[in-house]
One Martini backbone bead per residue (centre of mass of N, CA, C, O) as a GRO file, in nm:
protein
   73
    1GLU     BB    1   0.100   0.031   0.029
    2VAL     BB    2   0.054   0.348  -0.157
    3TYR     BB    3   0.055   0.691  -0.163
    4GLY     BB    4  -0.149   0.898  -0.377
    5GLN     BB    5  -0.175   1.104  -0.706
    6VAL     BB    6  -0.322   1.272  -0.946
    7THR     BB    7  -0.154   1.528  -1.146
    8GLU     BB    8  -0.225   1.419  -1.445
    9LEU     BB    9  -0.399   1.471  -1.762
   10GLN     BB   10  -0.298   1.352  -2.073
   11SER     BB   11  -0.553   1.164  -2.142
   12ASN     BB   12  -0.901   1.099  -2.302
   13LEU     BB   13  -1.092   0.818  -2.372
   14GLU     BB   14  -1.318   0.651  -2.527
   15PHE     BB   15  -1.435   0.360  -2.520
   16ASN     BB   16  -1.601   0.281  -2.785
   17ASP     BB   17  -1.391   0.476  -3.017
   18HIS     BB   18  -1.124   0.635  -2.906
   19SER     BB   19  -1.196   0.919  -2.867
   20GLU     BB   20  -1.124   1.222  -2.789
   21SER     BB   21  -1.127   1.418  -2.503
   22SER     BB   22  -1.195   1.719  -2.306
   23GLU     BB   23  -1.187   1.633  -2.028
   24LYS     BB   24  -1.086   1.667  -1.693
   25ASN     BB   25  -1.182   1.378  -1.670
   26ILE     BB   26  -1.262   1.027  -1.576
   27ALA     BB   27  -1.511   0.828  -1.651
   28TYR     BB   28  -1.717   0.595  -1.680
   29ASN     BB   29  -1.577   0.428  -1.945
   30GLN     BB   30  -1.288   0.542  -1.928
   31PHE     BB   31  -0.972   0.639  -2.086
   32GLY     BB   32  -0.627   0.691  -2.003
   33THR     BB   33  -0.337   0.927  -1.922
   34VAL     BB   34  -0.141   0.941  -1.617
   35ARG     BB   35  -0.001   1.100  -1.353
   36LEU     BB   36   0.195   1.014  -1.071
   37LYS     BB   37   0.210   1.062  -0.714
   38LEU     BB   38   0.422   0.924  -0.476
   39ALA     BB   39   0.541   0.881  -0.138
   40GLU     BB   40   0.705   0.625  -0.267
   41GLU     BB   41   0.879   0.386  -0.384
   42ILE     BB   42   0.842   0.164  -0.663
   43TRP     BB   43   0.818  -0.164  -0.799
   44PHE     BB   44   0.831  -0.220  -1.158
   45ASP     BB   45   0.660  -0.332  -1.454
   46ARG     BB   46   0.568  -0.376  -1.747
   47TYR     BB   47   0.266  -0.511  -1.855
   48GLY     BB   48   0.414  -0.683  -2.085
   49GLU     BB   49   0.610  -0.835  -1.886
   50ASN     BB   50   0.409  -0.796  -1.601
   51ARG     BB   51   0.093  -0.802  -1.489
   52GLU     BB   52   0.138  -0.780  -1.186
   53THR     BB   53   0.360  -0.536  -1.167
   54GLY     BB   54   0.204  -0.378  -1.421
   55SER     BB   55  -0.033  -0.307  -1.206
   56ILE     BB   56  -0.306  -0.098  -1.077
   57MET     BB   57  -0.485   0.028  -0.776
   58LEU     BB   58  -0.736   0.267  -0.709
   59VAL     BB   59  -0.789   0.412  -0.375
   60ASP     BB   60  -1.010   0.539  -0.154
   61PRO     BB   61  -0.917   0.626   0.162
   62VAL     BB   62  -1.207   0.676   0.274
   63SER     BB   63  -1.401   0.454   0.133
   64ASN     BB   64  -1.250   0.207  -0.003
   65SER     BB   65  -1.282   0.251  -0.314
   66THR     BB   66  -1.270   0.167  -0.646
   67VAL     BB   67  -1.130   0.434  -0.884
   68GLY     BB   68  -0.910   0.256  -1.033
   69VAL     BB   69  -0.713   0.132  -1.310
   70GLY     BB   70  -0.375  -0.007  -1.428
   71LEU     BB   71  -0.128   0.041  -1.667
   72ILE     BB   72   0.234   0.009  -1.715
   73ARG     BB   73   0.455   0.178  -1.948
   0.00000   0.00000   0.00000
């Protein structure tokens, strides 16, 4: 468990047609590229090399709800 936050939304794509969206957040059934700032260093691999250490889950620390999942590139 490592605390962190999304610091930048680099791209935002619609799930159905992969068109780029101008929205400033990622909504349900959308995906995009973000930059994260973590409280400490982590070890990771690219998702294509190792699916277990190349994926992340984002959890809201207040509600303990999963708010996103990701693949590390």
